[in-house]
Coordinates of C-alpha atoms in Angstrom, one line a residue:
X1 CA 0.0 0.0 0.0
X2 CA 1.3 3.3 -1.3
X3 CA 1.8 5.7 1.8
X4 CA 0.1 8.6 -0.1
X5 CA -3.6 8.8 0.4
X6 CA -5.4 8.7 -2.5
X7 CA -8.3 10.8 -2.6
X8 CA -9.6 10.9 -6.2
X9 CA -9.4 11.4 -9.3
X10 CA -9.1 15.1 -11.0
X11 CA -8.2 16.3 -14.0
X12 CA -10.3 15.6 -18.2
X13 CA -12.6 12.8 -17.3
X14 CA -11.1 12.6 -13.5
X15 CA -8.9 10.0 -14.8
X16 CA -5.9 11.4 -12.8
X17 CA -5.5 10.0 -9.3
X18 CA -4.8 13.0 -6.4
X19 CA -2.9 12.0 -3.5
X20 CA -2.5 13.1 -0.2
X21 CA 1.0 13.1 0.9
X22 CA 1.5 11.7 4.6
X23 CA 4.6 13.4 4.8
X24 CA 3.1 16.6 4.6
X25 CA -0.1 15.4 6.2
X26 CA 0.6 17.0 9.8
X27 CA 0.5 20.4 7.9
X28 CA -3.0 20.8 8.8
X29 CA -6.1 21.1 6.1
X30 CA -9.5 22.7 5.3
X31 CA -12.3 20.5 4.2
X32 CA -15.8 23.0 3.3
X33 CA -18.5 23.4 0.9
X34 CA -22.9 24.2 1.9
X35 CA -24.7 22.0 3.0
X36 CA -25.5 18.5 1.4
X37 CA -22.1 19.2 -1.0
X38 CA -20.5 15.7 0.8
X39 CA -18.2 17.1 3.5
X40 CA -18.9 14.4 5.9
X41 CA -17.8 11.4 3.6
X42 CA -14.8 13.0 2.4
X43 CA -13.9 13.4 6.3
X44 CA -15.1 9.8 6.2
X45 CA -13.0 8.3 3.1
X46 CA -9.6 10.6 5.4
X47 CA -10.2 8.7 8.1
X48 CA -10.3 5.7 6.5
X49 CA -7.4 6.1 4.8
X50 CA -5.3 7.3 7.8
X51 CA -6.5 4.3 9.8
X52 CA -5.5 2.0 7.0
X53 CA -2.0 3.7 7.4
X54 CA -1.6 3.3 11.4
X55 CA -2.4 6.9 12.0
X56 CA -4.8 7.1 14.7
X57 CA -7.7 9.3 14.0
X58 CA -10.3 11.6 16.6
X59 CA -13.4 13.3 15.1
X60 CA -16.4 14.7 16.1
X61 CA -20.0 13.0 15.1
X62 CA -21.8 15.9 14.8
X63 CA -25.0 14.2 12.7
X64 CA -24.3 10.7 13.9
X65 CA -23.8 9.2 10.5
X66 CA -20.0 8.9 11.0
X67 CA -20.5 5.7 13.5
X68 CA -20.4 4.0 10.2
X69 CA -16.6 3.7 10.1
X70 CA -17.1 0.4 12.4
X71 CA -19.4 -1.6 10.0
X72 CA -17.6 -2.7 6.4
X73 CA -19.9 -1.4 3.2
X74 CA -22.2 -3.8 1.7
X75 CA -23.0 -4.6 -2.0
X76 CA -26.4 -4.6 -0.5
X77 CA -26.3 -1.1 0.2
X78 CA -28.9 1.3 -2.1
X79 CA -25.3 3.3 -3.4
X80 CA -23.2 0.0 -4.5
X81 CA -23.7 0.4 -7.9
X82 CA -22.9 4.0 -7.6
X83 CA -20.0 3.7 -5.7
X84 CA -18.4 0.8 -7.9
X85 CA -18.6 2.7 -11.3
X86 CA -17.6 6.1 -9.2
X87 CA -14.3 3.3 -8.0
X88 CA -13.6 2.5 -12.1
X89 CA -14.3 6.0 -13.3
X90 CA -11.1 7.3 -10.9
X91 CA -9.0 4.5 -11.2
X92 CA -9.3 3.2 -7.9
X93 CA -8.7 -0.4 -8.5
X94 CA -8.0 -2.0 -5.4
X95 CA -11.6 -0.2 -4.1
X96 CA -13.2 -3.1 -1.5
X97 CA -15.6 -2.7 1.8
X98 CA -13.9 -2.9 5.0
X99 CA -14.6 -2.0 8.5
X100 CA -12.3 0.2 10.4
X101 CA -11.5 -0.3 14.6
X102 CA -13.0 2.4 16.3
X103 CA -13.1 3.7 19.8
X104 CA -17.0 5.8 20.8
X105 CA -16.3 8.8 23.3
X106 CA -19.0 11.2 24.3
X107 CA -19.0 13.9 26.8
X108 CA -22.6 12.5 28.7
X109 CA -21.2 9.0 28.8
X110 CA -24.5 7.8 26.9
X111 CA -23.4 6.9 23.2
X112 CA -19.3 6.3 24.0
X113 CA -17.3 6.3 26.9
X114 CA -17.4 9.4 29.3
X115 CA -14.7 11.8 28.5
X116 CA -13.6 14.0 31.4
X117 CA -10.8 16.6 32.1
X118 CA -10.3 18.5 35.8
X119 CA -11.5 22.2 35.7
X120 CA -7.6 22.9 36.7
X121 CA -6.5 21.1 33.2
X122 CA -9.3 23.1 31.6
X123 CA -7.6 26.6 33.5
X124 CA -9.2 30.1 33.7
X125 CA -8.9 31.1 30.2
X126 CA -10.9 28.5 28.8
X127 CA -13.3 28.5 31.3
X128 CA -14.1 32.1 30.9
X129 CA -14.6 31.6 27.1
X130 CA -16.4 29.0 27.8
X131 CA -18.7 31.3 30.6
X132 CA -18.4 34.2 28.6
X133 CA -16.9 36.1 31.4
X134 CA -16.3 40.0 31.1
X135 CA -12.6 41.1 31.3
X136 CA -13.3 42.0 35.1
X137 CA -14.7 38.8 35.8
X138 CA -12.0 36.8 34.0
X139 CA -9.7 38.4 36.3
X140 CA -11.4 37.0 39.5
X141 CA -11.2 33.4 38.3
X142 CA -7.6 34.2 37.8
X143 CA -7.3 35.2 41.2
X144 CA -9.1 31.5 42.3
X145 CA -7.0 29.6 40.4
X146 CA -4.2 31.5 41.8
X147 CA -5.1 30.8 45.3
X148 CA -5.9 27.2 44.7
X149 CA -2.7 27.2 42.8
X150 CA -0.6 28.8 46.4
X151 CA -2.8 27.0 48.7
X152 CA -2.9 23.1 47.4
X153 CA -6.5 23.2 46.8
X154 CA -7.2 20.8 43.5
X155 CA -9.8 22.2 41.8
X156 CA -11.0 18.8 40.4
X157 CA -14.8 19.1 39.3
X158 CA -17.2 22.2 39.5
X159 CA -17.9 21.9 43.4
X160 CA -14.6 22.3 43.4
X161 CA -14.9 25.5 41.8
X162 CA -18.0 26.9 43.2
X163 CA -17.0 26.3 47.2
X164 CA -13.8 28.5 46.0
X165 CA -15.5 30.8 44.6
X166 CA -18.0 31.2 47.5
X167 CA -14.6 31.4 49.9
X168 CA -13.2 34.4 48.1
X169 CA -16.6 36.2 47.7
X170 CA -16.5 36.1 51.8
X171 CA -13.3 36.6 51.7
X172 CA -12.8 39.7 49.1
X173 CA -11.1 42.6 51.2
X174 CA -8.3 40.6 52.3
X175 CA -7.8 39.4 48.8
X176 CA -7.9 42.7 47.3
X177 CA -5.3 43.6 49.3
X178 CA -2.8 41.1 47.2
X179 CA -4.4 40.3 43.9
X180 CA -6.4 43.8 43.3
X181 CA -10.2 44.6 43.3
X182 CA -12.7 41.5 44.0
X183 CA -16.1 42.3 43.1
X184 CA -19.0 40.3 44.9
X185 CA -21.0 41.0 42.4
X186 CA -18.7 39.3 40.0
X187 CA -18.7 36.4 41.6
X188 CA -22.3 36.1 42.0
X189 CA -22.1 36.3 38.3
X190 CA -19.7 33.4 37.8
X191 CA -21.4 31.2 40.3
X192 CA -24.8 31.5 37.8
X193 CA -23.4 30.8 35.1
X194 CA -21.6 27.9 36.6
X195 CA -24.9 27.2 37.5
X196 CA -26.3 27.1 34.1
X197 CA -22.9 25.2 32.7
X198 CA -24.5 22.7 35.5
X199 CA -27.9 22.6 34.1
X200 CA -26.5 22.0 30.9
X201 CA -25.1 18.6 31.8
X202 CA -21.4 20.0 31.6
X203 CA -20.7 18.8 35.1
X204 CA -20.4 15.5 33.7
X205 CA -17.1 16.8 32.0
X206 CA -14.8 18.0 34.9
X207 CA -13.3 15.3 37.3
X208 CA -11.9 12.2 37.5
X209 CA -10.7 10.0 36.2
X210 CA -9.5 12.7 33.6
X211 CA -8.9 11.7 30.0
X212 CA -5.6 9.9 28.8
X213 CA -4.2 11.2 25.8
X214 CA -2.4 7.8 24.9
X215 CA -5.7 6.2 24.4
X216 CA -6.6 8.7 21.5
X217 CA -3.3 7.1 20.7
X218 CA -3.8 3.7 19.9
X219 CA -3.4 1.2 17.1
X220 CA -5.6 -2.0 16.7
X221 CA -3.8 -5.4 16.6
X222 CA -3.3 -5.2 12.7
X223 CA -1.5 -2.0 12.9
X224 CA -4.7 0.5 12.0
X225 CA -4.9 3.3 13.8
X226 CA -7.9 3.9 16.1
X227 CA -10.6 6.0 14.7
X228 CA -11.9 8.1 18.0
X229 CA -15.3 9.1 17.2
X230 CA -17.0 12.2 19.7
X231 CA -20.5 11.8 19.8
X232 CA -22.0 15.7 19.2
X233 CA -25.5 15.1 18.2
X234 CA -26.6 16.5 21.6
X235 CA -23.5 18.3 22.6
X236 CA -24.0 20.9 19.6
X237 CA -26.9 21.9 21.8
X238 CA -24.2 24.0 24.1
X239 CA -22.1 24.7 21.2
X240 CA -19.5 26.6 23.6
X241 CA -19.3 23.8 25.5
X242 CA -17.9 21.9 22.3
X243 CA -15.6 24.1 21.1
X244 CA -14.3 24.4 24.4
X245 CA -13.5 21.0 24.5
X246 CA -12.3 20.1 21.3
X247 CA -9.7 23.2 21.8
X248 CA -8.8 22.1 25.4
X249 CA -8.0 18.8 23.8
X250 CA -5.9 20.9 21.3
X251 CA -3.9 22.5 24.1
X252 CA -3.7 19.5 25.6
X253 CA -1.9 17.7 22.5
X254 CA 0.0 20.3 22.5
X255 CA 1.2 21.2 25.8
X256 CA 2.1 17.2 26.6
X257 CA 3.4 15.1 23.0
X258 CA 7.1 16.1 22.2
X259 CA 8.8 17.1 19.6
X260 CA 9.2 15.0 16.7
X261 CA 10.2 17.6 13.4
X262 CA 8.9 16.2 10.2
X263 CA 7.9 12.6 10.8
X264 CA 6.8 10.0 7.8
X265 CA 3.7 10.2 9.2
X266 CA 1.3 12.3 12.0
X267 CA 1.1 10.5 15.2
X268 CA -2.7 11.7 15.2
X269 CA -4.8 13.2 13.0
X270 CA -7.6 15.6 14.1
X271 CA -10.7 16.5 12.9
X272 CA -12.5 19.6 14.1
X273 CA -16.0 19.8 12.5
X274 CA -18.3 23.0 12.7
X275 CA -15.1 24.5 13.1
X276 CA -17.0 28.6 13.1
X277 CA -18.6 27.6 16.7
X278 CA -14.9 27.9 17.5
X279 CA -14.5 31.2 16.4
X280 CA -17.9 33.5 16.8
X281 CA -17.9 36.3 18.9
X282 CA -14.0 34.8 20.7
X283 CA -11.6 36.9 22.4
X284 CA -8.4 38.3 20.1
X285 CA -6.6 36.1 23.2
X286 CA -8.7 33.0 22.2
X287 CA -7.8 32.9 18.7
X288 CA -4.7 34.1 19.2
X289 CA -4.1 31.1 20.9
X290 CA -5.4 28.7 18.4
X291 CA -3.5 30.3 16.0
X292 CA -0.4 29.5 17.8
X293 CA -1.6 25.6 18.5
X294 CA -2.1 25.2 14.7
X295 CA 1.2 27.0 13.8
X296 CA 3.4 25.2 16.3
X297 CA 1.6 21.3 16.7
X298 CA 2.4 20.3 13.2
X299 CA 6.0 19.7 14.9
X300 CA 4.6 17.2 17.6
X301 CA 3.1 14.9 14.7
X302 CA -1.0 16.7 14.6
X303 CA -2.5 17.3 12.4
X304 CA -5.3 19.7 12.5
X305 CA -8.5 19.6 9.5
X306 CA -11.1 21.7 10.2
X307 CA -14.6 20.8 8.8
X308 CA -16.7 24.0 7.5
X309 CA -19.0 25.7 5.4
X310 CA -17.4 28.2 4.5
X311 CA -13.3 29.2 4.5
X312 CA -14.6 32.8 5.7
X313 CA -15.8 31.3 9.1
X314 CA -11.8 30.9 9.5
X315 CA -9.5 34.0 10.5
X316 CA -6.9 34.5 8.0
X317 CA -4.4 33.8 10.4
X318 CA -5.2 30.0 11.1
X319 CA -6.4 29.6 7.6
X320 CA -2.8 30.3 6.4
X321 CA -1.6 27.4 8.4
X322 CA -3.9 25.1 6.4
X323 CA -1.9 23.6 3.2
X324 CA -4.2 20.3 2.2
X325 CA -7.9 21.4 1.2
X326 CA -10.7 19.8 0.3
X327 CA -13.3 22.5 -1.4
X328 CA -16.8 22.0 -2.2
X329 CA -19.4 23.6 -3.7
X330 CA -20.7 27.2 -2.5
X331 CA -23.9 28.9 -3.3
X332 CA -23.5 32.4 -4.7
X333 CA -26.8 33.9 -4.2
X334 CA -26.0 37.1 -2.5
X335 CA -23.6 39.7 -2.9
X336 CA -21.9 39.1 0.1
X337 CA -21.9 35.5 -1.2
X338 CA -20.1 36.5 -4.2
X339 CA -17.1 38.1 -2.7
X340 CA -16.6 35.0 -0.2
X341 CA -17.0 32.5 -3.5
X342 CA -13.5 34.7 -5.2
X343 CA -12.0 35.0 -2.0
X344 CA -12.4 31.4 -1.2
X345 CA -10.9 31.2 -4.9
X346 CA -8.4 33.3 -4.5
X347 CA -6.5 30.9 -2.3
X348 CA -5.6 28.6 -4.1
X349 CA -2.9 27.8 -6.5
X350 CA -4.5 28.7 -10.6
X351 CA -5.0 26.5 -12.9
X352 CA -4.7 27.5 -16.6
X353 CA -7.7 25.2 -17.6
X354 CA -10.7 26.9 -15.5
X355 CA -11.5 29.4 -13.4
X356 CA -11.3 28.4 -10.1
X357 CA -14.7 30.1 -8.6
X358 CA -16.4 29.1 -11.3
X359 CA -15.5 25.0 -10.4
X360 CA -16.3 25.9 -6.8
X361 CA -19.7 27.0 -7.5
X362 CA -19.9 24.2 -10.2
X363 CA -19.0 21.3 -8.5
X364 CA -21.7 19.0 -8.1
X365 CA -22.4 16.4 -5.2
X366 CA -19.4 14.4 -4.3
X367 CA -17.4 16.1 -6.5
X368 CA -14.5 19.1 -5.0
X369 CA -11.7 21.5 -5.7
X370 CA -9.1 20.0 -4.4
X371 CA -5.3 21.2 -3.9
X372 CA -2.6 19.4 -1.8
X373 CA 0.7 19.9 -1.1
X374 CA 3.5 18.4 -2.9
X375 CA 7.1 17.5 -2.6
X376 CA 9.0 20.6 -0.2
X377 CA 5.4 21.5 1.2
X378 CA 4.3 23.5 -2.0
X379 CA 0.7 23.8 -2.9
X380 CA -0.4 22.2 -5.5
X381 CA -1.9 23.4 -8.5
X382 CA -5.9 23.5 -8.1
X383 CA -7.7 20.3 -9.8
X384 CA -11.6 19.5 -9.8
X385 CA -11.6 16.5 -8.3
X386 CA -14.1 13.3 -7.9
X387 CA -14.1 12.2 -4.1
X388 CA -13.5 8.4 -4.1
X389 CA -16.3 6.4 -2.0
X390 CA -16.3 5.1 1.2
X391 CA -15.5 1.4 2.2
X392 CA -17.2 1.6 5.4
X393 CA -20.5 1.6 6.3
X394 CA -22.4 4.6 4.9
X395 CA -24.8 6.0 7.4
X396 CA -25.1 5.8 11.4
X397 CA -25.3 2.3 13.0
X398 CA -28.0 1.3 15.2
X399 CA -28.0 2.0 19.1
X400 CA -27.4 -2.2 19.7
X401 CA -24.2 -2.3 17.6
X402 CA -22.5 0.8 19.5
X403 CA -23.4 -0.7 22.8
X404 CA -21.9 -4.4 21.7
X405 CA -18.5 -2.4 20.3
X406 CA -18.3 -0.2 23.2
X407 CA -18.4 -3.2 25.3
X408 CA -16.3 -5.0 23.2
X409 CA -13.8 -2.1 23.7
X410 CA -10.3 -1.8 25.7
X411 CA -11.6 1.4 27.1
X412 CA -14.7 -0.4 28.5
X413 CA -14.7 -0.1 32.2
X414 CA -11.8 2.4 32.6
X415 CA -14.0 5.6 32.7
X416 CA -17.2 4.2 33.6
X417 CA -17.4 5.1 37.2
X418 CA -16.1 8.7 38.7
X419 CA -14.0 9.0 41.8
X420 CA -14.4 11.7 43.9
X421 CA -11.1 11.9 46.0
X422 CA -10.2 15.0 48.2
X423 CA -10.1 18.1 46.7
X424 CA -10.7 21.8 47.3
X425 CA -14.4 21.2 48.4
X426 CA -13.7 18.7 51.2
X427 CA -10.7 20.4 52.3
X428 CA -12.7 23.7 52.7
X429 CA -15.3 22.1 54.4
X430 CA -12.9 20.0 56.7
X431 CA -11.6 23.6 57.8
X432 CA -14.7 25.2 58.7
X433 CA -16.2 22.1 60.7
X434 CA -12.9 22.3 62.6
X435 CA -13.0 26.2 62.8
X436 CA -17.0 25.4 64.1
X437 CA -15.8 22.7 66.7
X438 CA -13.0 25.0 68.1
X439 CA -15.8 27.9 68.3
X440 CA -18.2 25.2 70.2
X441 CA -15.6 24.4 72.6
X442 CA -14.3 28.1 73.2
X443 CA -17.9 28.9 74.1
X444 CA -18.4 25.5 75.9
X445 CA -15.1 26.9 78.3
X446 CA -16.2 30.2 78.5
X447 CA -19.6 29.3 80.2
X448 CA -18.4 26.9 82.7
X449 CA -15.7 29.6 83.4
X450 CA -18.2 31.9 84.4
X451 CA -20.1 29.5 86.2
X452 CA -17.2 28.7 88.7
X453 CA -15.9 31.9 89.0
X454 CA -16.9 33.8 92.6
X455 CA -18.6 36.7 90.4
X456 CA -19.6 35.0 87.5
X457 CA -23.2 36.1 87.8
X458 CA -22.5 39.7 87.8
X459 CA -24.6 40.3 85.1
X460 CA -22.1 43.4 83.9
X461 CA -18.8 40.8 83.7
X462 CA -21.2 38.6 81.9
X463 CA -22.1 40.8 79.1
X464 CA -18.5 42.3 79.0
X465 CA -17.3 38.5 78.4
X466 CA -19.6 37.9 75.9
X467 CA -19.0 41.1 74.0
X468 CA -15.5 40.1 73.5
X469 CA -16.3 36.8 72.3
X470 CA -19.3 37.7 70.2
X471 CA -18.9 41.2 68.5
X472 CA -14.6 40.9 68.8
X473 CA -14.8 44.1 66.3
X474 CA -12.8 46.5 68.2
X475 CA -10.4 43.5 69.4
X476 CA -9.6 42.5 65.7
X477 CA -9.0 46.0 64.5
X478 CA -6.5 46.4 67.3
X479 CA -4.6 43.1 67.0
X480 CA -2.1 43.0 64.3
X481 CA -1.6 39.9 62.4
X482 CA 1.4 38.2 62.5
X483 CA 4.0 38.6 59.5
X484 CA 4.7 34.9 59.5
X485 CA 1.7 33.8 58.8
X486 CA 0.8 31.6 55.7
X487 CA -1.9 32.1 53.8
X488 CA -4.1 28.9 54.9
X489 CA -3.4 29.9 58.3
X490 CA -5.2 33.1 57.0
X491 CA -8.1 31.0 55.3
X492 CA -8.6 29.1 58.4
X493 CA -8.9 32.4 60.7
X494 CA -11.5 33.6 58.1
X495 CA -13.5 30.7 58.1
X496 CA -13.2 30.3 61.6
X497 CA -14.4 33.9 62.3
X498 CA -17.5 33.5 60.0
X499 CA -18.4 30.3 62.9
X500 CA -17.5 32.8 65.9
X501 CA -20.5 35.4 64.8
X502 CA -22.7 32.6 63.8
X503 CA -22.2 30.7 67.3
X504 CA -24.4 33.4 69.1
X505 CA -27.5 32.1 70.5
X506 CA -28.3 28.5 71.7
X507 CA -25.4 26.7 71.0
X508 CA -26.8 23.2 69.3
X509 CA -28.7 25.1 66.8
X510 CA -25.7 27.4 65.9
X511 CA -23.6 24.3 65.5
X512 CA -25.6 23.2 62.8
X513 CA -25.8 26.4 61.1
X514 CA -22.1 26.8 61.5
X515 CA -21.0 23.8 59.9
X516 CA -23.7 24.5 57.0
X517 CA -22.6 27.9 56.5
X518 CA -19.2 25.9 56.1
X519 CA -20.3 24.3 53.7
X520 CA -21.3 27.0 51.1
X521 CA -19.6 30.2 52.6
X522 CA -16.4 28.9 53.4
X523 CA -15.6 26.5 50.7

């Protein structure tokens, strides 16, 4: 097997093959076209090819007809016939049906295994594009990740989060003094839309255990790589949510693989469909920082294809980075449509016999403008090409045959069930039931000190006694605290001041609304 893909054939009666080179195959690609133009089984026919060449392969499902990749095609299929003359037409002789292995991820843990990351992996600036936090706000979950970072606090799922969040809220004057300005109000903000991120079934995402990259990683026992298929039918309902994730996983690649120059090869392939959701409406720092993922990952063997409708809907910046594309047809039937028609055109390398935004208007179904890169990473000169068919399955598999593979699979039983070890939640709450036992006792002392001593019922000493203890404000602003002190020495005084003034009153009751108060105001 030739180690160039071969993708179909272009040129006068599309008798001349087009190849994908794998060498240059970690340079990143485009594949787009409208609607119904057969974007998704050219992503289809890529990932079967870079399976069938030991690259391992992750993609989103965003329609759910991609699951396909695990059955083998069938001359019983309504589009044999089709697809055989289509095979002859291009040349592709050794065309045949074959299944490919694939691995079923999804975010909900309902149609693939559950894919999870820790909200410290995710970090603030994700999160806050993924919030839609305000410059101001952004800032304050800087300032929590920065205390969680100082104090030892993992921040593991969103409880984690939340009962931070709640501690510097109570906690913001003190904090101002070091990190700057904490607004309550901007916290109250974050916690809601936490909340909704909650309501939205993205707690299911952050904890443990977290996502292994190795296990995108993975070859079958023949030597095919693993196809990794996302399953985004429902997740495109929080379309943040997705392009959050698909760029953490991005970063992630990125920030763990090494380096490995210009390999025969990528060591994964990546597919990022609906690839606009991952640039409306973001931060300059946001696609700033994809920018620099797709310049610099090419070097750790990744290769990065984004899946769109246009080549508008990506900035000019990242869209330079892309050397293999795949171009479909696009409907000019606006103005505005005409100028993204020649600009798309204007891309690409001419070719002396057509006019390039003429074929991408003209294509038909099935059919693209294609132009890879050749020998020392030059583009290749434009051809209209005819996509070759699939040899897997076309179309989604039913719900039993996902369940049997997903059992069937090495990653069965490795994420199934979450752990909950101790993180920033329980150690918060640990502190403020021990800052409410310590105020129990202190009071417990206090009372049977007054009751043995000679003028313990002079009702004067009694009120003085319980003035210090209680109200303490003109006693705190006098007592300097210590230089030496570390910061969750600081946190522990807080929390166990907040149980002081709540301890008033009969002292069972305040217990109880001491250690709940723990709970959610000094997390």
């Amino acid at each position: 097997m030739t180690q160039d893909i071969f993708i179909g054939g272009g040129g006068d009666d599309y008798a001349t093959p087009q190849y994908l080179n794998l060498g240059y195959a970690n340079r990143h690609g485009l594949i787009a076209g409208a609607t119904g133009t057969g974007k998704t089984v050219t992503l289809q026919i890529l990932a079967e090819s870079f399976s069938a060449r030991g690259v391992p392969v992750f993609l989103s499902d965003v329609k759910g007809d991609l699951s396909g990749l695990a059955h083998s095609g069938s001359a019983d299929h309504k589009l044999h016939d089709a697809f055989t003359s289509r095979a002859q037409k291009i040349g592709f002789t050794d065309y045949a049906y074959s299944a490919f292995p694939v691995t079923f991820w999804d975010l909900y843990g309902e149609q693939g295994h559950p894919v999870r990351t820790t909200v410290s992996e995710m970090g603030p600036l994700l999160l806050s594009r993924l919030l839609d936090l305000s410059e101001a706000q952004e800032g304050i979950l800087n300032i929590a990740f920065r205390v969680a970072d100082e104090e030892g606090l993992p921040l593991l799922d969103l409880k984690d989060l939340q009962a931070l969040l709640v501690w510097v809220g109570e906690n913001a004057g003190d904090l101002a003094l070091r990190y700057g300005n904490v607004s309550t109000a901007s916290v109250g903000t974050i916690q809601r839309r936490l909340l909704v991120l909650e309501n939205q079934g993205a707690a299911e995402l952050f904890g443990e255990p977290a996502l292994a990259l190795e296990d995108l990683m993975r070859c079958d026992a023949e030597g095919r790589g693993m196809i990794n298929i996302l399953a985004s039918d429902k997740l495109m309902g929080a379309p943040k949510l997705y392009a959050t994730f698909l760029l953490w996983l991005l970063s992630e690649l990125f920030e763990e693989l090494p380096e490995v120059g210009n390999p025969d090869k990528p060591k994964l392939v990546f597919f990022f469909d609906e690839a606009h959701l991952l640039f409306d409406d973001a931060p300059k720092a946001l696609i700033d920082k994809v920018e620099q993922v797709a310049r610099l990952i090419r070097s750790k063997g990744v290769g990065v294809y984004f899946v769109t409708q246009n080549p508008g809907d990506v900035p000019d910046d990242v869209l330079g980075q892309l050397g293999n594309r795949v171009q479909h047809a696009l409907r000019a039937f606006t103005a505005n449509d005409q100028r993204e028609l020649r600009k798309a055109a204007d891309t690409y390398r001419p070719n002396p016999a057509f006019d390039t935004a003429d074929a991408i208007r003209d294509v038909g179904t099935g059919e693209a403008v294609t132009s890879m890169l050749e020998r020392k990473g030059n583009p290749g000169v434009v051809q209209r090409t005819l996509i070759r068919p699939p040899s897997s399955h076309l179309g989604p598999i039913d719900t039993a045959a996902r369940r049997a593979l997903m059992t069937a699979s090495p990653m069965s039983g490795k994420y199934d069930t979450r752990l909950d070890r101790e993180s920033a939640f329980e150690i918060l709450r640990d502190r403020a039931e021990k800052a409410a036992a310590g105020a129990a006792q202190a009071e417990a002392e206090a009372e049977k000190a007054e009751q043995q001593a000679p003028d313990a019922d002079t009702p004067s000493l009694r009120e003085f006694n319980k003035a210090r203890r209680y109200a303490g404000k003109g006693v705190t602003r006098s007592t300097s605290r210590g230089q030496g002190k570390s910061w969750s020495r600081e946190i522990g005084g807080a929390v166990g001041s907040v149980f002081i003034k709540e301890l008033k009153g009969t002292t069972g009751r305040r217990i109880v609304r001491g250690i709940l108060g723990g709970l959610f105001k000094g997390r």
